[in-house]
PDB file of C-alpha atoms in Angstrom:
ATOM      1  CA  MET A   1      22.876   5.795 -12.282  1.00  0.00           C
ATOM      2  CA  ARG A   2      22.383   4.554  -9.017  1.00  0.00           C
ATOM      3  CA  ILE A   3      21.613   6.467  -6.187  1.00  0.00           C
ATOM      4  CA  ARG A   4      23.519   4.496  -3.098  1.00  0.00           C
ATOM      5  CA  PRO A   5      20.143   3.148  -1.087  1.00  0.00           C
ATOM      6  CA  LEU A   6      20.192   4.006   3.226  1.00  0.00           C
ATOM      7  CA  LEU A   7      18.653   0.934   5.409  1.00  0.00           C
ATOM      8  CA  PHE A   8      15.762   1.472   6.713  1.00  0.00           C
ATOM      9  CA  ALA A   9      13.631  -0.549   8.761  1.00  0.00           C
ATOM     10  CA  LEU A  10       9.846  -0.310   9.649  1.00  0.00           C
ATOM     11  CA  VAL A  11       9.290   1.723  12.921  1.00  0.00           C
ATOM     12  CA  LEU A  12       9.676   5.091  11.167  1.00  0.00           C
ATOM     13  CA  ALA A  13       9.255   7.873  14.154  1.00  0.00           C
ATOM     14  CA  LEU A  14       5.884   8.658  13.614  1.00  0.00           C
ATOM     15  CA  PRO A  15       5.884  11.215  10.566  1.00  0.00           C
ATOM     16  CA  LEU A  16       2.391  11.966   9.453  1.00  0.00           C
ATOM     17  CA  ALA A  17       1.876  14.892   7.634  1.00  0.00           C
ATOM     18  CA  GLY A  18       1.152  18.373   9.504  1.00  0.00           C
ATOM     19  CA  CYS A  19       2.680  17.594  12.738  1.00  0.00           C
ATOM     20  CA  ALA A  20       6.251  17.143  11.853  1.00  0.00           C
ATOM     21  CA  ALA A  21       9.146  19.751  11.821  1.00  0.00           C
ATOM     22  CA  PRO A  22      11.748  19.636   8.912  1.00  0.00           C
ATOM     23  CA  GLU A  23      14.596  17.296   9.880  1.00  0.00           C
ATOM     24  CA  GLU A  24      17.365  15.861   7.969  1.00  0.00           C
ATOM     25  CA  THR A  25      19.163  13.918  10.316  1.00  0.00           C
ATOM     26  CA  PRO A  26      18.348   9.991  10.525  1.00  0.00           C
ATOM     27  CA  ARG A  27      16.518   9.041  13.948  1.00  0.00           C
ATOM     28  CA  GLU A  28      16.224   6.189  16.039  1.00  0.00           C
ATOM     29  CA  ALA A  29      12.971   4.466  16.098  1.00  0.00           C
ATOM     30  CA  ALA A  30      11.451   2.764  19.722  1.00  0.00           C
ATOM     31  CA  ALA A  31      11.847  -0.586  18.434  1.00  0.00           C
ATOM     32  CA  GLY A  32      12.625  -2.871  15.537  1.00  0.00           C
ATOM     33  CA  PRO A  33      10.369  -4.866  13.011  1.00  0.00           C
ATOM     34  CA  ALA A  34       8.649  -8.038  14.842  1.00  0.00           C
ATOM     35  CA  GLY A  35       9.034  -7.226  18.412  1.00  0.00           C
ATOM     36  CA  SER A  36      12.566  -6.628  18.716  1.00  0.00           C
ATOM     37  CA  ALA A  37      14.255  -4.438  20.913  1.00  0.00           C
ATOM     38  CA  THR A  38      17.044  -3.185  19.111  1.00  0.00           C
ATOM     39  CA  PRO A  39      16.617   0.311  17.459  1.00  0.00           C
ATOM     40  CA  PHE A  40      17.023   0.927  13.785  1.00  0.00           C
ATOM     41  CA  THR A  41      18.135   4.251  12.517  1.00  0.00           C
ATOM     42  CA  ILE A  42      16.257   5.795   9.740  1.00  0.00           C
ATOM     43  CA  ASN A  43      15.719   8.941   7.733  1.00  0.00           C
ATOM     44  CA  ASP A  44      12.193  10.219   7.141  1.00  0.00           C
ATOM     45  CA  GLY A  45      13.435  14.235   5.907  1.00  0.00           C
ATOM     46  CA  PRO A  46      13.066  14.473   2.207  1.00  0.00           C
ATOM     47  CA  ASP A  47      16.305  13.526   0.765  1.00  0.00           C
ATOM     48  CA  GLN A  48      15.627   9.800   0.625  1.00  0.00           C
ATOM     49  CA  GLN A  49      18.580   8.679  -1.801  1.00  0.00           C
ATOM     50  CA  ARG A  50      16.290   6.038  -3.740  1.00  0.00           C
ATOM     51  CA  ILE A  51      17.679   3.031  -5.742  1.00  0.00           C
ATOM     52  CA  VAL A  52      17.431   4.591  -9.086  1.00  0.00           C
ATOM     53  CA  PRO A  53      18.458   1.931 -12.001  1.00  0.00           C
ATOM     54  CA  ALA A  54      20.519   3.048 -15.164  1.00  0.00           C
ATOM     55  CA  ARG A  55      17.666   2.773 -18.182  1.00  0.00           C
ATOM     56  CA  VAL A  56      17.499  -1.041 -19.841  1.00  0.00           C
ATOM     57  CA  GLU A  57      17.251  -0.432 -23.155  1.00  0.00           C
ATOM     58  CA  ALA A  58      15.174  -3.100 -24.127  1.00  0.00           C
ATOM     59  CA  ILE A  59      12.585  -2.922 -21.724  1.00  0.00           C
ATOM     60  CA  ALA A  60      12.479   0.924 -22.202  1.00  0.00           C
ATOM     61  CA  ALA A  61      11.598   0.450 -25.577  1.00  0.00           C
ATOM     62  CA  LEU A  62       8.245  -1.306 -24.373  1.00  0.00           C
ATOM     63  CA  VAL A  63       7.093   1.911 -23.733  1.00  0.00           C
ATOM     64  CA  PRO A  64       4.916   3.754 -25.976  1.00  0.00           C
ATOM     65  CA  PRO A  65       6.188   6.311 -28.640  1.00  0.00           C
ATOM     66  CA  GLU A  66       3.802   8.974 -26.847  1.00  0.00           C
ATOM     67  CA  ILE A  67       5.227   8.359 -23.407  1.00  0.00           C
ATOM     68  CA  ARG A  68       8.850   7.950 -24.174  1.00  0.00           C
ATOM     69  CA  ALA A  69       8.739  11.326 -25.967  1.00  0.00           C
ATOM     70  CA  THR A  70       7.661  13.117 -22.895  1.00  0.00           C
ATOM     71  CA  GLY A  71      10.562  11.650 -20.829  1.00  0.00           C
ATOM     72  CA  LYS A  72       8.313  11.592 -18.001  1.00  0.00           C
ATOM     73  CA  LEU A  73       6.522   9.339 -15.775  1.00  0.00           C
ATOM     74  CA  THR A  74       3.421  10.748 -13.958  1.00  0.00           C
ATOM     75  CA  VAL A  75       2.658   8.861 -11.060  1.00  0.00           C
ATOM     76  CA  GLY A  76      -0.508   9.027  -8.654  1.00  0.00           C
ATOM     77  CA  VAL A  77       0.371   8.169  -5.448  1.00  0.00           C
ATOM     78  CA  GLY A  78      -2.848   7.841  -2.622  1.00  0.00           C
ATOM     79  CA  ALA A  79      -1.045   9.754   0.265  1.00  0.00           C
ATOM     80  CA  ALA A  80      -3.573  12.760   0.721  1.00  0.00           C
ATOM     81  CA  ALA A  81      -3.765  13.553   4.858  1.00  0.00           C
ATOM     82  CA  SER A  82      -1.726  11.872   6.968  1.00  0.00           C
ATOM     83  CA  GLY A  83      -1.139   8.951   4.233  1.00  0.00           C
ATOM     84  CA  SER A  84      -0.794   5.514   5.055  1.00  0.00           C
ATOM     85  CA  PRO A  85       2.987   4.430   6.667  1.00  0.00           C
ATOM     86  CA  PRO A  86       5.431   2.697   5.703  1.00  0.00           C
ATOM     87  CA  LEU A  87       3.695   2.103   2.245  1.00  0.00           C
ATOM     88  CA  MET A  88       2.931   6.288   1.455  1.00  0.00           C
ATOM     89  CA  PHE A  89       3.258   9.227   3.573  1.00  0.00           C
ATOM     90  CA  THR A  90       4.973  12.755   3.786  1.00  0.00           C
ATOM     91  CA  ALA A  91       8.627  13.632   4.936  1.00  0.00           C
ATOM     92  CA  THR A  92       9.213  15.612   7.323  1.00  0.00           C
ATOM     93  CA  ASP A  93       9.144  18.616   4.761  1.00  0.00           C
ATOM     94  CA  ASN A  94       5.677  17.861   4.867  1.00  0.00           C
ATOM     95  CA  ARG A  95       5.902  17.700   0.935  1.00  0.00           C
ATOM     96  CA  THR A  96       8.155  14.966  -0.193  1.00  0.00           C
ATOM     97  CA  LEU A  97       6.511  11.660  -0.698  1.00  0.00           C
ATOM     98  CA  ILE A  98       8.322   8.696   0.534  1.00  0.00           C
ATOM     99  CA  GLY A  99       7.872   5.094   1.427  1.00  0.00           C
ATOM    100  CA  SER A 100       7.754   1.702  -0.517  1.00  0.00           C
ATOM    101  CA  GLU A 101       5.151   3.041  -3.330  1.00  0.00           C
ATOM    102  CA  PRO A 102       7.198   5.731  -3.999  1.00  0.00           C
ATOM    103  CA  ASP A 103      10.254   3.859  -4.073  1.00  0.00           C
ATOM    104  CA  ILE A 104       9.056   1.314  -6.318  1.00  0.00           C
ATOM    105  CA  ALA A 105       7.590   3.665  -8.865  1.00  0.00           C
ATOM    106  CA  VAL A 106      11.119   5.509  -8.930  1.00  0.00           C
ATOM    107  CA  ALA A 107      12.608   2.195  -9.708  1.00  0.00           C
ATOM    108  CA  VAL A 108      10.286   1.112 -12.254  1.00  0.00           C
ATOM    109  CA  ALA A 109      11.020   4.573 -14.096  1.00  0.00           C
ATOM    110  CA  GLY A 110      14.582   4.501 -13.853  1.00  0.00           C
ATOM    111  CA  ILE A 111      14.563   0.723 -15.479  1.00  0.00           C
ATOM    112  CA  LEU A 112      12.110   2.878 -18.256  1.00  0.00           C
ATOM    113  CA  GLY A 113      14.491   5.630 -18.829  1.00  0.00           C
ATOM    114  CA  LEU A 114      11.723   7.739 -17.602  1.00  0.00           C
ATOM    115  CA  GLU A 115      11.670  11.058 -14.944  1.00  0.00           C
ATOM    116  CA  PRO A 116       9.098  10.161 -12.373  1.00  0.00           C
ATOM    117  CA  VAL A 117       6.777  12.417 -11.252  1.00  0.00           C
ATOM    118  CA  LEU A 118       5.257  11.966  -8.033  1.00  0.00           C
ATOM    119  CA  GLU A 119       1.715  13.271  -7.358  1.00  0.00           C
ATOM    120  CA  ASN A 120       0.437  13.534  -4.178  1.00  0.00           C
ATOM    121  CA  THR A 121      -3.796  12.533  -4.372  1.00  0.00           C
ATOM    122  CA  SER A 122      -6.489  10.939  -2.646  1.00  0.00           C
ATOM    123  CA  TRP A 123      -7.549   7.107  -3.025  1.00  0.00           C
ATOM    124  CA  GLU A 124     -10.939   8.566  -4.764  1.00  0.00           C
ATOM    125  CA  ASN A 125      -8.853  11.387  -7.328  1.00  0.00           C
ATOM    126  CA  LEU A 126      -6.356   8.326  -7.954  1.00  0.00           C
ATOM    127  CA  PHE A 127      -8.438   6.495 -10.251  1.00  0.00           C
ATOM    128  CA  VAL A 128     -10.064   9.537 -12.012  1.00  0.00           C
ATOM    129  CA  GLY A 129      -6.677  10.784 -12.921  1.00  0.00           C
ATOM    130  CA  MET A 130      -6.084   7.559 -14.317  1.00  0.00           C
ATOM    131  CA  ASP A 131      -9.019   7.762 -16.262  1.00  0.00           C
ATOM    132  CA  SER A 132      -8.677  11.301 -17.506  1.00  0.00           C
ATOM    133  CA  GLY A 133      -4.958  10.137 -18.480  1.00  0.00           C
ATOM    134  CA  LYS A 134      -3.634  13.086 -15.799  1.00  0.00           C
ATOM    135  CA  TYR A 135      -1.702   9.825 -14.372  1.00  0.00           C
ATOM    136  CA  ALA A 136       0.400   7.378 -16.483  1.00  0.00           C
ATOM    137  CA  VAL A 137      -0.005   5.079 -13.603  1.00  0.00           C
ATOM    138  CA  GLY A 138      -1.367   4.605  -9.904  1.00  0.00           C
ATOM    139  CA  ALA A 139       1.384   3.335  -7.195  1.00  0.00           C
ATOM    140  CA  SER A 140      -0.717   3.370  -3.705  1.00  0.00           C
ATOM    141  CA  ASN A 141      -1.141  -0.406  -2.647  1.00  0.00           C
ATOM    142  CA  ILE A 142      -3.686  -1.012  -5.478  1.00  0.00           C
ATOM    143  CA  THR A 143      -4.819  -4.590  -5.020  1.00  0.00           C
ATOM    144  CA  VAL A 144      -5.947  -6.723  -8.249  1.00  0.00           C
ATOM    145  CA  THR A 145      -9.688  -7.121  -8.673  1.00  0.00           C
ATOM    146  CA  GLU A 146     -11.792  -8.629 -11.227  1.00  0.00           C
ATOM    147  CA  GLU A 147     -13.931  -5.064 -11.616  1.00  0.00           C
ATOM    148  CA  ARG A 148     -10.892  -3.066 -11.852  1.00  0.00           C
ATOM    149  CA  LYS A 149      -9.672  -5.269 -14.416  1.00  0.00           C
ATOM    150  CA  ARG A 150     -12.452  -4.481 -16.596  1.00  0.00           C
ATOM    151  CA  LYS A 151     -10.946  -0.585 -16.593  1.00  0.00           C
ATOM    152  CA  TYR A 152      -7.138  -0.962 -15.716  1.00  0.00           C
ATOM    153  CA  ASP A 153      -3.947  -3.139 -16.658  1.00  0.00           C
ATOM    154  CA  PHE A 154      -2.164  -4.506 -13.444  1.00  0.00           C
ATOM    155  CA  ALA A 155       1.532  -5.570 -13.076  1.00  0.00           C
ATOM    156  CA  THR A 156       2.071  -6.888  -9.875  1.00  0.00           C
ATOM    157  CA  TYR A 157       4.978  -6.264  -7.389  1.00  0.00           C
ATOM    158  CA  ARG A 158       3.549  -7.437  -3.811  1.00  0.00           C
ATOM    159  CA  LEU A 159       1.266  -9.390  -2.311  1.00  0.00           C
ATOM    160  CA  ASP A 160      -1.664  -8.008  -0.489  1.00  0.00           C
ATOM    161  CA  ASN A 161      -2.184  -9.061   2.640  1.00  0.00           C
ATOM    162  CA  LEU A 162      -4.950  -7.536   5.282  1.00  0.00           C
ATOM    163  CA  ALA A 163      -5.044  -7.163   9.109  1.00  0.00           C
ATOM    164  CA  PHE A 164      -7.733  -6.285  11.819  1.00  0.00           C
ATOM    165  CA  ALA A 165      -5.742  -4.156  14.323  1.00  0.00           C
ATOM    166  CA  ALA A 166      -7.710  -3.838  17.952  1.00  0.00           C
ATOM    167  CA  LYS A 167      -6.381  -1.776  21.205  1.00  0.00           C
ATOM    168  CA  LYS A 168      -3.378  -3.086  23.108  1.00  0.00           C
ATOM    169  CA  GLY A 169      -3.910  -6.100  25.758  1.00  0.00           C
ATOM    170  CA  THR A 170      -7.347  -7.553  23.804  1.00  0.00           C
ATOM    171  CA  THR A 171      -8.164 -10.933  23.676  1.00  0.00           C
ATOM    172  CA  TRP A 172     -10.272 -11.093  21.315  1.00  0.00           C
ATOM    173  CA  ARG A 173      -8.781 -12.574  17.997  1.00  0.00           C
ATOM    174  CA  ILE A 174     -10.406 -12.390  14.445  1.00  0.00           C
ATOM    175  CA  THR A 175     -10.550 -15.618  11.552  1.00  0.00           C
ATOM    176  CA  GLY A 176     -13.691 -15.725  10.057  1.00  0.00           C
ATOM    177  CA  PRO A 177     -16.996 -14.168   9.936  1.00  0.00           C
ATOM    178  CA  ARG A 178     -18.179 -14.990  13.393  1.00  0.00           C
ATOM    179  CA  ASP A 179     -15.716 -13.198  15.491  1.00  0.00           C
ATOM    180  CA  VAL A 180     -16.734 -10.174  13.643  1.00  0.00           C
ATOM    181  CA  ALA A 181     -20.713 -10.396  14.041  1.00  0.00           C
ATOM    182  CA  GLY A 182     -22.098  -7.835  15.799  1.00  0.00           C
ATOM    183  CA  ARG A 183     -18.784  -5.853  16.075  1.00  0.00           C
ATOM    184  CA  ARG A 184     -17.862  -2.297  15.231  1.00  0.00           C
ATOM    185  CA  VAL A 185     -15.452  -2.470  12.680  1.00  0.00           C
ATOM    186  CA  ALA A 186     -13.570   0.586  10.610  1.00  0.00           C
ATOM    187  CA  VAL A 187     -12.552   0.362   7.355  1.00  0.00           C
ATOM    188  CA  SER A 188     -11.693   2.284   4.229  1.00  0.00           C
ATOM    189  CA  SER A 189     -14.140   3.045   2.158  1.00  0.00           C
ATOM    190  CA  GLY A 190     -14.256   1.757  -1.759  1.00  0.00           C
ATOM    191  CA  THR A 191     -11.452  -0.491  -0.998  1.00  0.00           C
ATOM    192  CA  ASN A 192     -11.180  -4.472  -1.187  1.00  0.00           C
ATOM    193  CA  GLN A 193     -10.773  -4.822   2.309  1.00  0.00           C
ATOM    194  CA  GLU A 194     -14.269  -3.116   2.758  1.00  0.00           C
ATOM    195  CA  LYS A 195     -15.418  -5.726   0.147  1.00  0.00           C
ATOM    196  CA  ILE A 196     -14.456  -8.679   2.088  1.00  0.00           C
ATOM    197  CA  LEU A 197     -15.893  -7.415   5.126  1.00  0.00           C
ATOM    198  CA  VAL A 198     -19.196  -6.555   3.916  1.00  0.00           C
ATOM    199  CA  GLU A 199     -18.733 -10.384   2.676  1.00  0.00           C
ATOM    200  CA  TRP A 200     -18.131 -11.260   6.060  1.00  0.00           C
ATOM    201  CA  SER A 201     -21.212  -9.248   7.573  1.00  0.00           C
ATOM    202  CA  THR A 202     -23.609 -10.995   4.870  1.00  0.00           C
ATOM    203  CA  GLU A 203     -22.181 -13.972   6.137  1.00  0.00           C
ATOM    204  CA  ALA A 204     -22.591 -13.583   9.861  1.00  0.00           C
ATOM    205  CA  GLU A 205     -26.198 -12.868   9.155  1.00  0.00           C
ATOM    206  CA  ARG A 206     -26.540 -16.120   7.197  1.00  0.00           C
ATOM    207  CA  LEU A 207     -25.540 -17.739  10.366  1.00  0.00           C
ATOM    208  CA  GLY A 208     -28.272 -16.655  12.206  1.00  0.00           C
ATOM    209  CA  LEU A 209     -25.329 -13.727  13.611  1.00  0.00           C
ATOM    210  CA  ASP A 210     -25.883 -10.154  14.308  1.00  0.00           C
ATOM    211  CA  PRO A 211     -24.202  -8.086  10.801  1.00  0.00           C
ATOM    212  CA  VAL A 212     -21.177  -6.365  11.240  1.00  0.00           C
ATOM    213  CA  ASP A 213     -21.434  -2.340  11.979  1.00  0.00           C
ATOM    214  CA  ILE A 214     -19.334  -0.900   9.766  1.00  0.00           C
ATOM    215  CA  ARG A 215     -17.694   2.768  10.220  1.00  0.00           C
ATOM    216  CA  TYR A 216     -16.131   4.824   7.829  1.00  0.00           C
ATOM    217  CA  TYR A 217     -13.738   7.606   8.490  1.00  0.00           C
ATOM    218  CA  GLN A 218     -11.884  10.451   6.148  1.00  0.00           C
ATOM    219  CA  ASN A 219      -8.387   9.106   7.380  1.00  0.00           C
ATOM    220  CA  ASN A 220      -5.861   6.879   9.525  1.00  0.00           C
ATOM    221  CA  GLN A 221      -5.544   9.526  12.277  1.00  0.00           C
ATOM    222  CA  ALA A 222      -9.468  10.080  12.683  1.00  0.00           C
ATOM    223  CA  THR A 223      -9.732   5.888  12.261  1.00  0.00           C
ATOM    224  CA  TYR A 224      -6.750   4.964  15.477  1.00  0.00           C
ATOM    225  CA  LEU A 225      -8.554   7.946  17.243  1.00  0.00           C
ATOM    226  CA  ALA A 226     -11.769   6.017  17.237  1.00  0.00           C
ATOM    227  CA  LEU A 227     -10.442   2.968  17.618  1.00  0.00           C
ATOM    228  CA  GLY A 228      -8.630   4.525  20.948  1.00  0.00           C
ATOM    229  CA  SER A 229     -11.806   5.872  22.182  1.00  0.00           C
ATOM    230  CA  GLY A 230     -13.684   2.865  21.956  1.00  0.00           C
ATOM    231  CA  GLN A 231     -16.003   4.129  18.984  1.00  0.00           C
ATOM    232  CA  VAL A 232     -14.654   1.057  17.261  1.00  0.00           C
ATOM    233  CA  ASP A 233     -13.595  -2.226  18.338  1.00  0.00           C
ATOM    234  CA  ALA A 234     -11.603  -3.069  15.186  1.00  0.00           C
ATOM    235  CA  TYR A 235      -9.730  -1.788  12.268  1.00  0.00           C
ATOM    236  CA  LEU A 236      -9.534  -3.409   8.980  1.00  0.00           C
ATOM    237  CA  GLY A 237      -6.698  -2.518   6.879  1.00  0.00           C
ATOM    238  CA  PRO A 238      -3.506  -3.108   5.114  1.00  0.00           C
ATOM    239  CA  ASN A 239      -1.087  -5.332   7.058  1.00  0.00           C
ATOM    240  CA  PRO A 240       1.803  -3.278   6.553  1.00  0.00           C
ATOM    241  CA  THR A 241       0.138  -0.108   7.652  1.00  0.00           C
ATOM    242  CA  ILE A 242      -1.338  -1.635  10.608  1.00  0.00           C
ATOM    243  CA  ALA A 243       1.852  -3.316  11.491  1.00  0.00           C
ATOM    244  CA  TYR A 244       3.328  -0.230  11.608  1.00  0.00           C
ATOM    245  CA  HIS A 245       0.955   1.114  13.787  1.00  0.00           C
ATOM    246  CA  SER A 246       1.303  -1.159  16.153  1.00  0.00           C
ATOM    247  CA  ALA A 247       5.231  -1.419  16.242  1.00  0.00           C
ATOM    248  CA  VAL A 248       5.304   2.559  16.401  1.00  0.00           C
ATOM    249  CA  THR A 249       2.706   3.409  18.845  1.00  0.00           C
ATOM    250  CA  GLY A 250       2.376   0.742  21.201  1.00  0.00           C
ATOM    251  CA  GLU A 251      -1.458   1.201  21.491  1.00  0.00           C
ATOM    252  CA  THR A 252      -2.788  -1.505  18.894  1.00  0.00           C
ATOM    253  CA  GLU A 253      -2.207  -4.867  18.246  1.00  0.00           C
ATOM    254  CA  ILE A 254      -3.230  -7.143  15.350  1.00  0.00           C
ATOM    255  CA  VAL A 255      -5.368  -9.658  16.240  1.00  0.00           C
ATOM    256  CA  GLY A 256      -6.119 -11.485  12.443  1.00  0.00           C
ATOM    257  CA  THR A 257      -4.390 -11.040   9.051  1.00  0.00           C
ATOM    258  CA  HIS A 258      -6.307 -12.836   5.856  1.00  0.00           C
ATOM    259  CA  SER A 259      -5.501 -12.528   2.046  1.00  0.00           C
ATOM    260  CA  GLY A 260      -6.579  -9.197   0.556  1.00  0.00           C
ATOM    261  CA  ALA A 261      -8.562 -11.436  -1.928  1.00  0.00           C
ATOM    262  CA  GLY A 262     -10.406 -13.249   0.423  1.00  0.00           C
ATOM    263  CA  ALA A 263      -9.983 -16.934   1.592  1.00  0.00           C
ATOM    264  CA  ASP A 264      -9.261 -18.937  -1.862  1.00  0.00           C
ATOM    265  CA  LEU A 265      -6.929 -16.657  -3.588  1.00  0.00           C
ATOM    266  CA  GLN A 266      -3.869 -14.574  -2.392  1.00  0.00           C
ATOM    267  CA  GLY A 267      -4.566 -10.701  -2.933  1.00  0.00           C
ATOM    268  CA  LYS A 268      -1.592  -8.959  -5.092  1.00  0.00           C
ATOM    269  CA  ILE A 269      -0.457  -5.284  -5.265  1.00  0.00           C
ATOM    270  CA  ALA A 270       0.049  -3.824  -8.444  1.00  0.00           C
ATOM    271  CA  LEU A 271       0.870  -0.796 -10.450  1.00  0.00           C
ATOM    272  CA  THR A 272      -2.128   0.177 -12.049  1.00  0.00           C
ATOM    273  CA  THR A 273      -2.398   1.967 -15.480  1.00  0.00           C
ATOM    274  CA  ARG A 274      -5.653   2.725 -17.776  1.00  0.00           C
ATOM    275  CA  LYS A 275      -6.353  -0.234 -19.535  1.00  0.00           C
ATOM    276  CA  GLY A 276      -5.035  -0.345 -23.271  1.00  0.00           C
ATOM    277  CA  SER A 277      -2.464   2.354 -22.142  1.00  0.00           C
ATOM    278  CA  GLY A 278       0.446   0.094 -23.411  1.00  0.00           C
ATOM    279  CA  LEU A 279       2.398   0.416 -20.080  1.00  0.00           C
ATOM    280  CA  VAL A 280       1.857  -2.777 -18.625  1.00  0.00           C
ATOM    281  CA  GLU A 281       4.282  -5.058 -20.136  1.00  0.00           C
ATOM    282  CA  ALA A 282       7.160  -2.465 -19.589  1.00  0.00           C
ATOM    283  CA  PHE A 283       5.993  -2.322 -15.768  1.00  0.00           C
ATOM    284  CA  ALA A 284       5.934  -5.773 -15.426  1.00  0.00           C
ATOM    285  CA  ALA A 285       9.619  -6.178 -17.125  1.00  0.00           C
ATOM    286  CA  ALA A 286      10.812  -3.248 -14.904  1.00  0.00           C
ATOM    287  CA  VAL A 287       9.377  -4.976 -11.813  1.00  0.00           C
ATOM    288  CA  ASN A 288      10.962  -8.258 -13.140  1.00  0.00           C
ATOM    289  CA  GLU A 289      14.357  -6.425 -13.849  1.00  0.00           C
ATOM    290  CA  LEU A 290      14.143  -4.995 -10.364  1.00  0.00           C
ATOM    291  CA  ILE A 291      13.825  -8.903  -8.864  1.00  0.00           C
ATOM    292  CA  ARG A 292      16.761 -10.191 -10.883  1.00  0.00           C
ATOM    293  CA  SER A 293      19.084  -7.018  -9.912  1.00  0.00           C
ATOM    294  CA  GLY A 294      18.621  -7.437  -6.014  1.00  0.00           C
ATOM    295  CA  ASP A 295      17.258  -4.358  -5.882  1.00  0.00           C
ATOM    296  CA  TYR A 296      13.200  -4.976  -5.519  1.00  0.00           C
ATOM    297  CA  GLY A 297      14.299  -7.119  -2.330  1.00  0.00           C
ATOM    298  CA  THR A 298      16.422  -4.078  -1.014  1.00  0.00           C
ATOM    299  CA  ILE A 299      13.538  -1.717  -1.677  1.00  0.00           C
ATOM    300  CA  LEU A 300      11.195  -3.961   0.285  1.00  0.00           C
ATOM    301  CA  GLY A 301      13.506  -4.142   3.077  1.00  0.00           C
ATOM    302  CA  ARG A 302      14.159  -0.827   3.648  1.00  0.00           C
ATOM    303  CA  TRP A 303      10.079  -0.740   4.535  1.00  0.00           C
ATOM    304  CA  ASN A 304      10.517  -4.231   6.392  1.00  0.00           C
ATOM    305  CA  LEU A 305       8.074  -5.446   3.557  1.00  0.00           C
ATOM    306  CA  ALA A 306      10.187  -8.821   2.671  1.00  0.00           C
ATOM    307  CA  THR A 307       7.387 -11.016   3.939  1.00  0.00           C
ATOM    308  CA  GLU A 308       5.043  -9.768   1.266  1.00  0.00           C
ATOM    309  CA  ALA A 309       7.705 -10.015  -1.645  1.00  0.00           C
ATOM    310  CA  THR A 310       6.722 -11.853  -4.762  1.00  0.00           C
ATOM    311  CA  GLU A 311       8.250 -14.200  -6.686  1.00  0.00           C
ATOM    312  CA  THR A 312       7.737 -12.557 -10.160  1.00  0.00           C
ATOM    313  CA  SER A 313       5.534  -9.789 -11.895  1.00  0.00           C
ATOM    314  CA  GLU A 314       2.118 -11.134 -13.299  1.00  0.00           C
ATOM    315  CA  VAL A 315       0.204  -8.964 -15.792  1.00  0.00           C
ATOM    316  CA  ASN A 316      -3.516  -9.004 -14.995  1.00  0.00           C
ATOM    317  CA  PRO A 317      -3.380 -12.106 -12.651  1.00  0.00           C
ATOM    318  CA  PRO A 318      -6.692 -13.377 -11.096  1.00  0.00           C
ATOM    319  CA  GLY A 319      -8.212 -10.930  -9.137  1.00  0.00           C
ATOM    320  CA  LEU A 320     -10.394 -10.611  -6.215  1.00  0.00           C
ATOM    321  CA  PRO A 321     -13.799 -11.839  -7.445  1.00  0.00           C
ATOM    322  CA  ILE A 322     -16.883  -9.518  -8.343  1.00  0.00           C
ATOM    323  CA  GLU A 323     -19.496  -9.747  -6.098  1.00  0.00           C
ATOM    324  CA  GLY A 324     -21.934 -12.728  -6.698  1.00  0.00           C
ATOM    325  CA  THR A 325     -19.819 -14.527  -8.825  1.00  0.00           C
TER     326      THR A 325
END
């Protein structure tokens, strides 16, 4: 069964969890993507009318029998606290998980003939949950890395690009380690962007420059408060969330972009499952079916992520290298 999708755009009207009143009516955003002055009608309420494709028997048959028997696909989504719009955050009821990551997970579950059960969690507990079997899959902007491939299987569904955010109007631009030497840069702990920033800091020192002053904050809200107050000079994070914040608030701008896997490899985002769970081939086949049907493009377009689209889902492709290799 297919549920008719609404047309969405990047710029949602500041739906941070805990500060938005429940609202079902679509609202207008202040600006369109890429600096467009054209407003977009969006719906950040709990009724998302997501795309739910019909079950595809040949693909559903790839799901291990023990999971098929439950009829459910439990999905871990790391949207705790304020989340990361437009990837994953809560609707205006402060409970329903919305964004591109839940949309992909729900569509994949439909093709597999399983009921999606979306569970909100923190980034750290997302991996704990996959390790314990609490979550069959993580759909949370997870980059493929060689380190993670030791414990997890990956089915890619989007390219991974990073961006540096700075206060609006800055003339500073970031293209490499020299540009962040001695600067105060915020980054989330345990992420691949942290790994890249640490590598850049080491490279800056090798060049005889000051290391990066790396700062950590508990959530996006705290990070942007630090950026706005001048406690940090920049923030390195996923390109979609950086672009979202810049467009919505007008307070920040992108001053540099980089592949999530480093200079020599295009980073890739993937559905993530415990290694050997038997699910990864089913996930890849489901994503490829979404690409074939056009539903994939509709989902990414809904969140203005078309520039990060992948042509095919890959199982365990080369990932961000292990440090020192």
